[in-house]
PDB file of C-alpha atoms in Angstrom:
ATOM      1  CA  UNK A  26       2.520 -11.945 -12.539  1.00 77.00           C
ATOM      2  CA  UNK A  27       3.405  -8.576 -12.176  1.00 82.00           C
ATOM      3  CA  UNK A  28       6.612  -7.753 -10.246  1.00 87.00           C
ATOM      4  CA  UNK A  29       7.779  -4.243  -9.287  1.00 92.00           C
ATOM      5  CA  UNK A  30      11.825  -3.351  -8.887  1.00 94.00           C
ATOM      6  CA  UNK A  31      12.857  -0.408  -6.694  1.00 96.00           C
ATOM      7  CA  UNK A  32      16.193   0.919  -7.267  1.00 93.00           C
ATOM      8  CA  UNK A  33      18.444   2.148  -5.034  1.00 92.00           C
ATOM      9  CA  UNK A  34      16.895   0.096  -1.948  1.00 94.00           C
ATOM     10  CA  UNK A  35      18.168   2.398   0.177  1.00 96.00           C
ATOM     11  CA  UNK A  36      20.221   5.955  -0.588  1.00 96.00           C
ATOM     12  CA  UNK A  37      21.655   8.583   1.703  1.00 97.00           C
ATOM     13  CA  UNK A  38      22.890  12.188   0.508  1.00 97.00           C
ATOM     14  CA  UNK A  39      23.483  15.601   2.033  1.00 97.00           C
ATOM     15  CA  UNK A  40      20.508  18.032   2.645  1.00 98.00           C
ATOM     16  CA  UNK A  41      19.615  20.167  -0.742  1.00 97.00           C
ATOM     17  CA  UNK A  42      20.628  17.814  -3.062  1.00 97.00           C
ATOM     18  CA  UNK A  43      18.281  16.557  -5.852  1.00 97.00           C
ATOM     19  CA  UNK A  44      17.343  13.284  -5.914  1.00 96.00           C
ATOM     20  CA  UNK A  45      15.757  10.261  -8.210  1.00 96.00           C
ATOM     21  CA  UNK A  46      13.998   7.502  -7.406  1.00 97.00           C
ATOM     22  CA  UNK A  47      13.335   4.621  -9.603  1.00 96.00           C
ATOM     23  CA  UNK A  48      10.716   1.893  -9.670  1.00 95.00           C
ATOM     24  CA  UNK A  49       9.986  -0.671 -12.574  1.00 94.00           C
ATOM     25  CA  UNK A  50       7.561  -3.089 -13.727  1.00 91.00           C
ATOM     26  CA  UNK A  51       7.712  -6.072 -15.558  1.00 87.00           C
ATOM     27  CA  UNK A  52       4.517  -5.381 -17.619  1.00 82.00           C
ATOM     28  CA  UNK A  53       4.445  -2.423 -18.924  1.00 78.00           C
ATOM     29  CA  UNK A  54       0.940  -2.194 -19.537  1.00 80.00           C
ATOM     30  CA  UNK A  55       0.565  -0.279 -16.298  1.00 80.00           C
ATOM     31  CA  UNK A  56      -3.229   1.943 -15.814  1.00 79.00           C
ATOM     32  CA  UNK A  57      -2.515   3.644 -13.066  1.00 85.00           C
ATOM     33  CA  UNK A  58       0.943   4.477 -10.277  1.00 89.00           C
ATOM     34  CA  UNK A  59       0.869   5.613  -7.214  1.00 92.00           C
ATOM     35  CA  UNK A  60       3.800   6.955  -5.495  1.00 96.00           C
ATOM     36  CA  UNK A  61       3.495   6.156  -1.505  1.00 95.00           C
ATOM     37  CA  UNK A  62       5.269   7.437   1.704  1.00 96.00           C
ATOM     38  CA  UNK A  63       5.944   5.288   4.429  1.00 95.00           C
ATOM     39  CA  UNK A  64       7.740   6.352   7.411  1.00 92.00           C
ATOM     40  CA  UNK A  65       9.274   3.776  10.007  1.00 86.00           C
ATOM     41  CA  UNK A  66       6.399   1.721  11.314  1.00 80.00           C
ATOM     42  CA  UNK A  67       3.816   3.999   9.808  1.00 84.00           C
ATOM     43  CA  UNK A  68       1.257   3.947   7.593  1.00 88.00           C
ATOM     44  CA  UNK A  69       1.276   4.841   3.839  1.00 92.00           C
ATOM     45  CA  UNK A  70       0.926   8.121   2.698  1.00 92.00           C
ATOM     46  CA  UNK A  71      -0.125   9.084  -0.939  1.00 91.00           C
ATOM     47  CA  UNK A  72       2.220  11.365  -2.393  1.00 95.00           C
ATOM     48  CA  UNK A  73       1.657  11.081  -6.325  1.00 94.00           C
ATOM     49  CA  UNK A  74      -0.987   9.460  -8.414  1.00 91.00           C
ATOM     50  CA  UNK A  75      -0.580   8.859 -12.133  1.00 90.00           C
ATOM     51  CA  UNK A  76      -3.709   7.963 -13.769  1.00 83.00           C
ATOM     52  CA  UNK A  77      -4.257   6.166 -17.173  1.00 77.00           C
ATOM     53  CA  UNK A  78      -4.463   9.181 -19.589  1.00 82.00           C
ATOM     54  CA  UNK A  79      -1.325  11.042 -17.479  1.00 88.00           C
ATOM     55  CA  UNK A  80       2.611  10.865 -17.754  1.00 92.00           C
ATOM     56  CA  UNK A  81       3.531  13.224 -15.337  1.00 95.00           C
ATOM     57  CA  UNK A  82       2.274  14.524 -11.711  1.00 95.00           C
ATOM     58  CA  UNK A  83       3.807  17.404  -9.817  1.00 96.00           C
ATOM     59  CA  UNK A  84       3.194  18.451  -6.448  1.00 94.00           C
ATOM     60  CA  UNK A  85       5.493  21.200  -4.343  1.00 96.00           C
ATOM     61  CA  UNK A  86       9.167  19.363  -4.619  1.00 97.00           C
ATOM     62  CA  UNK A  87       7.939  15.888  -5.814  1.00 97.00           C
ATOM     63  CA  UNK A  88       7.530  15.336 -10.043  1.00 97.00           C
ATOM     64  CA  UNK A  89       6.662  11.407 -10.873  1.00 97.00           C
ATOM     65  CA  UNK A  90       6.742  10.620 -14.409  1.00 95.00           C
ATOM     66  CA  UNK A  91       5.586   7.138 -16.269  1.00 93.00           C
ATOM     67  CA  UNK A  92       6.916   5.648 -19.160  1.00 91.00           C
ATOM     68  CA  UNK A  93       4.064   3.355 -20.419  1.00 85.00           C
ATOM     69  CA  UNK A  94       6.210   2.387 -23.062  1.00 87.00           C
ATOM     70  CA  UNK A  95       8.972   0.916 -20.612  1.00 88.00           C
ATOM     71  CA  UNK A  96       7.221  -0.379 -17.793  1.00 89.00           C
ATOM     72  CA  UNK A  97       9.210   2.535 -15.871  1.00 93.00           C
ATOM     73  CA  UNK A  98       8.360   5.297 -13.091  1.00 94.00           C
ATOM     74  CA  UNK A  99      10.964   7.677 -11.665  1.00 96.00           C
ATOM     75  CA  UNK A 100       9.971   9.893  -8.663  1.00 97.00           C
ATOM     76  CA  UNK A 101      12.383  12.934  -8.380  1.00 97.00           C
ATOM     77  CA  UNK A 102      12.818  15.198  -4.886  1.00 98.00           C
ATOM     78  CA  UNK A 103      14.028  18.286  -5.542  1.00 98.00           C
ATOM     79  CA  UNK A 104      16.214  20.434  -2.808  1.00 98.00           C
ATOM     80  CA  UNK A 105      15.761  17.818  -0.893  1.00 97.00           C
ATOM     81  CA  UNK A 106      15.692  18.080   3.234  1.00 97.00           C
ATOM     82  CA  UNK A 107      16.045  15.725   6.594  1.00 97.00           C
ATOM     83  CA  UNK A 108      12.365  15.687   6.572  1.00 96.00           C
ATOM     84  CA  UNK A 109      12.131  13.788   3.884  1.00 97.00           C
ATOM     85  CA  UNK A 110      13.863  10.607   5.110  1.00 97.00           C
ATOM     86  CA  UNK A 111      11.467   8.145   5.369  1.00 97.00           C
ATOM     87  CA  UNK A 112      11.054   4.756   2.389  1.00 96.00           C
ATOM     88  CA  UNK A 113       9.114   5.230  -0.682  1.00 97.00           C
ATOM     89  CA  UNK A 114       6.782   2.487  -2.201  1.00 96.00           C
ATOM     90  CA  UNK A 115       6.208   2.713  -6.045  1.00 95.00           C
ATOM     91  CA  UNK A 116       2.710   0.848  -6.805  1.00 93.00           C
ATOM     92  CA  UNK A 117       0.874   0.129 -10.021  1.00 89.00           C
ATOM     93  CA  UNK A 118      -2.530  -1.658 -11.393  1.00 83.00           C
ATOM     94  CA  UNK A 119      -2.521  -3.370 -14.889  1.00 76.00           C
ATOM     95  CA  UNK A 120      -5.764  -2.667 -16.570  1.00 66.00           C
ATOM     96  CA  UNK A 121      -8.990  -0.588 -15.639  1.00 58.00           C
ATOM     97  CA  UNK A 122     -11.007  -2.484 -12.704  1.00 59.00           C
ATOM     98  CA  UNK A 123      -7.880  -4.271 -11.221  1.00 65.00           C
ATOM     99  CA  UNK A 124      -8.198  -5.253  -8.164  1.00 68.00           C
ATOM    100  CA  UNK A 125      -4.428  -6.024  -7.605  1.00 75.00           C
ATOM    101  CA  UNK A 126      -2.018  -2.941  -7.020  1.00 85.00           C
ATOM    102  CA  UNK A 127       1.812  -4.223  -6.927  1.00 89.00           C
ATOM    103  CA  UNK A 128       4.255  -2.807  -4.645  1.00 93.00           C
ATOM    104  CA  UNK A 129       7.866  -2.815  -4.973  1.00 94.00           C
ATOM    105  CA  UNK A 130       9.780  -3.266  -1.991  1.00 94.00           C
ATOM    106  CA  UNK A 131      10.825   0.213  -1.420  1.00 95.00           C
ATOM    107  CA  UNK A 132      13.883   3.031  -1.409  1.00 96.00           C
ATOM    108  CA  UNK A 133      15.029   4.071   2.125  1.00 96.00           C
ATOM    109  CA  UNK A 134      15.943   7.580   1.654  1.00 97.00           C
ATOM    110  CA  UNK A 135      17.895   9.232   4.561  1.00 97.00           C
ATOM    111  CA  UNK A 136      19.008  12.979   4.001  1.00 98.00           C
ATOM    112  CA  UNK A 137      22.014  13.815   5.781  1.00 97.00           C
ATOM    113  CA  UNK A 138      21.820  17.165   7.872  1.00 96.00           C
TER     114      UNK A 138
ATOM    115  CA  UNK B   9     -10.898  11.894  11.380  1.00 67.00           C
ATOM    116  CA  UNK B  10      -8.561   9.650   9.072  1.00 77.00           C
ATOM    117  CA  UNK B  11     -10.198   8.765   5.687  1.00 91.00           C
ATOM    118  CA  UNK B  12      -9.625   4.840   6.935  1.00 95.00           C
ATOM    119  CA  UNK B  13      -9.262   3.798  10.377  1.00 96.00           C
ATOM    120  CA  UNK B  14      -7.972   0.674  11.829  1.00 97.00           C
ATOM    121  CA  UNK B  15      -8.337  -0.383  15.454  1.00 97.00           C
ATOM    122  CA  UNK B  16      -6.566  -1.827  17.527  1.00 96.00           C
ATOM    123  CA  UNK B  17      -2.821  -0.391  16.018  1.00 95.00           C
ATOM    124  CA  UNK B  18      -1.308  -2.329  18.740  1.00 96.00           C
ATOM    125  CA  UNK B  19      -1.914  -5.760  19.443  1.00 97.00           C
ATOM    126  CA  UNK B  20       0.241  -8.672  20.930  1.00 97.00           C
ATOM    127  CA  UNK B  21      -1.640 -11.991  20.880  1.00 96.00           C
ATOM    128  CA  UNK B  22      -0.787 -16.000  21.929  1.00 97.00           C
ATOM    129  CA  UNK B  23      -0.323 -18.503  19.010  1.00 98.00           C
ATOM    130  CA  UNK B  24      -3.241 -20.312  18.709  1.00 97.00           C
ATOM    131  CA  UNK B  25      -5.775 -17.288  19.769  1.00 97.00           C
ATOM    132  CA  UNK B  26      -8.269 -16.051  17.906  1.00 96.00           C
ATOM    133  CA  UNK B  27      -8.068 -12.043  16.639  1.00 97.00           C
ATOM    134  CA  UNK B  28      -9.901  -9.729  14.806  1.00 98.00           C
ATOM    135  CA  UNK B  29      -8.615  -6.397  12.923  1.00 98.00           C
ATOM    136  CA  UNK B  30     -11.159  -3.875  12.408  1.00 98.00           C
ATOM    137  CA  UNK B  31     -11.382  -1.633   9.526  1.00 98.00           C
ATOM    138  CA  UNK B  32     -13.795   1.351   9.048  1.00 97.00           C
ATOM    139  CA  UNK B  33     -13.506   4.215   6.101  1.00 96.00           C
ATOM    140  CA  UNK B  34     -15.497   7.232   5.259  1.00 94.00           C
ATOM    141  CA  UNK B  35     -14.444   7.478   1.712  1.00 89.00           C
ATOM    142  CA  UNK B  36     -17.659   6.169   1.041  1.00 89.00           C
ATOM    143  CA  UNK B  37     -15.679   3.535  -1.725  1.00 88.00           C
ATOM    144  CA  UNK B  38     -16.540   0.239  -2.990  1.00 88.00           C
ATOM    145  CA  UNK B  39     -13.671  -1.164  -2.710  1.00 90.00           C
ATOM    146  CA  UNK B  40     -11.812  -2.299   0.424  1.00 94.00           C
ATOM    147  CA  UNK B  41      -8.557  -4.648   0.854  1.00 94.00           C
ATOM    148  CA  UNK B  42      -6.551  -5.870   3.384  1.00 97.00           C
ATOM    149  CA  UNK B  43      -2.181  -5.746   3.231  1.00 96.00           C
ATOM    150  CA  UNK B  44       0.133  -7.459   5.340  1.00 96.00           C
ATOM    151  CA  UNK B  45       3.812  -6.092   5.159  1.00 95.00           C
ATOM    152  CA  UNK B  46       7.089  -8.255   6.277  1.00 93.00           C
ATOM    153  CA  UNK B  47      10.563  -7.163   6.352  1.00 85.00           C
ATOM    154  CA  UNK B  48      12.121  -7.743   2.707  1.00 81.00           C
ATOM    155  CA  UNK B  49       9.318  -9.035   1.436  1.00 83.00           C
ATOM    156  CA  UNK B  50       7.095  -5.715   0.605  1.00 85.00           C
ATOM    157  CA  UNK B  51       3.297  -5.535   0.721  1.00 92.00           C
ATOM    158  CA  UNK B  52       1.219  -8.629  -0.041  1.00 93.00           C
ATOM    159  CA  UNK B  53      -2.498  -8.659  -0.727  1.00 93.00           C
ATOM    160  CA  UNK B  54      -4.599 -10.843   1.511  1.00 96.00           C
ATOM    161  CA  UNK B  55      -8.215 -10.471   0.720  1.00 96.00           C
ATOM    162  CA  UNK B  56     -10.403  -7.760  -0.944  1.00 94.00           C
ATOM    163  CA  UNK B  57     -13.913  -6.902  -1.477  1.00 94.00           C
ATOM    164  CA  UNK B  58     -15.767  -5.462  -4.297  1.00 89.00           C
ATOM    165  CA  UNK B  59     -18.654  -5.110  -2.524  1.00 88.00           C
ATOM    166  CA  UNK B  60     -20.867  -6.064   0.946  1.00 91.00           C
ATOM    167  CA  UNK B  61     -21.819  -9.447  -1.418  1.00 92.00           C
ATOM    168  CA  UNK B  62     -18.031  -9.767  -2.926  1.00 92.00           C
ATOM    169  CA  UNK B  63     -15.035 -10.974  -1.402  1.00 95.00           C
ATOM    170  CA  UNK B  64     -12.469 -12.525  -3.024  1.00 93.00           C
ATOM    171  CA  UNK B  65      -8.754 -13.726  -1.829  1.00 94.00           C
ATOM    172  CA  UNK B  66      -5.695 -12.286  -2.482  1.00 92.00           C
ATOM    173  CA  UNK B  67      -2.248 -13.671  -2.531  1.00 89.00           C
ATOM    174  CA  UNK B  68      -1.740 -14.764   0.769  1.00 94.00           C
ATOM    175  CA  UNK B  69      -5.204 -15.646   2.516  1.00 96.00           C
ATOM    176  CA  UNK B  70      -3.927 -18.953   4.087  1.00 96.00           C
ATOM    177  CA  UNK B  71      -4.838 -18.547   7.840  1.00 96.00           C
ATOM    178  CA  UNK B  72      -7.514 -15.453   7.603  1.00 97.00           C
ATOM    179  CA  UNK B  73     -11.002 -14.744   6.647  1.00 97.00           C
ATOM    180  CA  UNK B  74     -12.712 -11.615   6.327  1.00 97.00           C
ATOM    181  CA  UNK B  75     -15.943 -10.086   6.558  1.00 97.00           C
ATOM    182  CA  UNK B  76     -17.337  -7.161   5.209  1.00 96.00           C
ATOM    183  CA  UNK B  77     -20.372  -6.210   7.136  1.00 93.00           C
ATOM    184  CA  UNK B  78     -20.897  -3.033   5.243  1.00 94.00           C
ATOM    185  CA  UNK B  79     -19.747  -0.753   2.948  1.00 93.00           C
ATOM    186  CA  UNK B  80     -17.709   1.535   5.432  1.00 95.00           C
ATOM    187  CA  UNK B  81     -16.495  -1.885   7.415  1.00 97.00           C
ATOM    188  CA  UNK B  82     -14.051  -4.446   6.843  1.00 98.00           C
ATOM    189  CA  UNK B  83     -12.768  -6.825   9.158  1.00 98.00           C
ATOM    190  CA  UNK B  84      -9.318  -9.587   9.063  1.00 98.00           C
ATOM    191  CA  UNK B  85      -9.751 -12.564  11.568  1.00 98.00           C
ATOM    192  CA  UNK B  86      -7.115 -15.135  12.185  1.00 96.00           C
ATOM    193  CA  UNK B  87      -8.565 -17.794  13.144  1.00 92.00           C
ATOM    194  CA  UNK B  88      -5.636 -19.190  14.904  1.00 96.00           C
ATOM    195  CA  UNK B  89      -2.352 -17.145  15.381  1.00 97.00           C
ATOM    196  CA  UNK B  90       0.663 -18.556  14.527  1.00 97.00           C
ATOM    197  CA  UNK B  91       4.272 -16.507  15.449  1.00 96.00           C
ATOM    198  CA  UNK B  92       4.808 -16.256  11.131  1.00 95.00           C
ATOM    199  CA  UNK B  93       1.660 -13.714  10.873  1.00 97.00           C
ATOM    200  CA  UNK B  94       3.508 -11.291  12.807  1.00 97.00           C
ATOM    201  CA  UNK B  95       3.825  -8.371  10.626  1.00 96.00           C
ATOM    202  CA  UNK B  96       2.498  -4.954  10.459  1.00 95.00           C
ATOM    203  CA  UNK B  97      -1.129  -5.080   8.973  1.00 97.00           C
ATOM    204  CA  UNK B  98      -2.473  -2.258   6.169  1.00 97.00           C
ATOM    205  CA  UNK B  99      -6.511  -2.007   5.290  1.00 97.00           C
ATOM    206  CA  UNK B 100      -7.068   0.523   2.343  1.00 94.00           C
ATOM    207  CA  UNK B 101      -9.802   1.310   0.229  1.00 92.00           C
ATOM    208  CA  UNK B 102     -10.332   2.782  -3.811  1.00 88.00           C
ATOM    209  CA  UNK B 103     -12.627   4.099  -5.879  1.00 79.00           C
ATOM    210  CA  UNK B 104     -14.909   1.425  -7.948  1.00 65.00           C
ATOM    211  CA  UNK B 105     -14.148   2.990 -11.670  1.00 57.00           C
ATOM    212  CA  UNK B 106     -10.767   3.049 -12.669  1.00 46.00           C
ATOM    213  CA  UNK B 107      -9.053   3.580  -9.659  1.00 56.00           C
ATOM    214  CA  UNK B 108      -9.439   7.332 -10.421  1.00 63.00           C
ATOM    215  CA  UNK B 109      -8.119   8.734  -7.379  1.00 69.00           C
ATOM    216  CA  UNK B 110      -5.552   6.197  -6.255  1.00 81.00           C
ATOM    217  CA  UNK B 111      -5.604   3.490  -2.938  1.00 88.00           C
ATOM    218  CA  UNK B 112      -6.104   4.989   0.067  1.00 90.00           C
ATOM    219  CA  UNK B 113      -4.441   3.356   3.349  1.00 93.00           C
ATOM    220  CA  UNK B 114      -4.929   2.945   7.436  1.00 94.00           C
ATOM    221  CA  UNK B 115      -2.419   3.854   9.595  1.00 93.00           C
ATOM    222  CA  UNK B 116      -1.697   0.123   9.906  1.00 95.00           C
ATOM    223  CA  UNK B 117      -1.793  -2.188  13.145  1.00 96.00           C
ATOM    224  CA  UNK B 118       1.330  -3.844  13.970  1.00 96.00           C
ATOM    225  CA  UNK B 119       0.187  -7.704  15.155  1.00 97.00           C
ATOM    226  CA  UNK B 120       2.471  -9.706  17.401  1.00 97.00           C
ATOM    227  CA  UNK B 121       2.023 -13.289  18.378  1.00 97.00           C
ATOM    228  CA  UNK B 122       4.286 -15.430  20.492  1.00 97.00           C
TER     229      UNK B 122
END
């Protein structure tokens, strides 16, 4: 069964810094990761998708990368600002057609004014 | 209009009552599931569907049913509420080949019952 480990659970640092995020699974043989949004008692918002053939997505501040060979994601925030305080959910499928997409439990990010 | 929309996002219920969760998208996808998220414990899939004609359980069904009366619509009953199916409540939908272009969720409806 796949599992999915989000490290730190929860992180706090000063507004502007640069930031990673870090999510693992236990089989590696991940097809496609999505990188979510989630702000308290929201819904999920899509931030990043890394499909099968891809290692890397970018989008404004936000680069996701995926090491296929480790089983390992990292989501980096760049400058980053108060409005981005809310938790981020790593999630990944194992194989083309899967119905099942794994979450980990999530990073709490707060970004100190 | 949101890409999936769930109705109602509040709801506080009895234990033993009957409830229904509605689910609607206009992604025109294939694919539909149903989430529930706890504290702690992280998302958890409780059924999907393939298709009107396939539906299938997830991890955690014990206590729902579904039914998928058409592509756009997906519905979670519990049949009788009990207080440990509180939890806030995720339907989301996907592309049929692949999973091309990622999940894409409700807004959620938070469920209470005491």
């Amino acid at each position: 069964k796949q599992e999915v480990t989000q490290i730190p659970a929860a992180l706090s640092v000063p507004e502007g810094e640069n930031l990673v995020l870090n999510c693992s699974f236990t089989d590696s043989a991940i097809y496609n990761l999505q990188w979510f949004r989630q702000d308290p008692g929201k819904g999920l918002t899509s931030l990043l998708l890394i499909q099968s053939s891809q290692r890397e997505q970018t989008s404004g501040r936000l680069n996701a990368s995926l090491d296929k060979s480790s089983g390992r994601s990292t989501l980096y925030i760049a400058a980053s600002q108060p409005g981005d305080s809310a938790t981020y959910l790593c999630a990944g499928n194992s194989g083309a057609g899967s119905y099942q997409l794994t979450f980990g439990k999530g990073t709490k990010l707060s970004v100190i004014p | 209009d949101a890409d999936v929309t769930q109705t109602p996002r509040n709801r506080i219920t009895k234990t033993g009552k009957r409830i229904m969760l509605e689910c609607s998208q206009t992604k025109g996808h294939d694919r539909m599931y149903w989430y529930r998220q706890d504290p702690g414990l992280g998302l958890r899939l409780i059924y999907y569907s393939f298709d009107v004609k396939d539906i299938n359980k997830g991890e955690i069904s014990d206590g729902y049913s579904v039914s998928r009366q058409a592509q756009a619509k997906f519905s979670l009953s519990l049949e009788s509420a009990i207080p440990n199916q509180t939890a806030l409540y995720f339907c989301a939908t996907s592309d049929p080949h692949g999973l091309s272009y990622g999940y894409t969720f409700g807004s959620g409806t938070r469920l209470t019952v005491v």
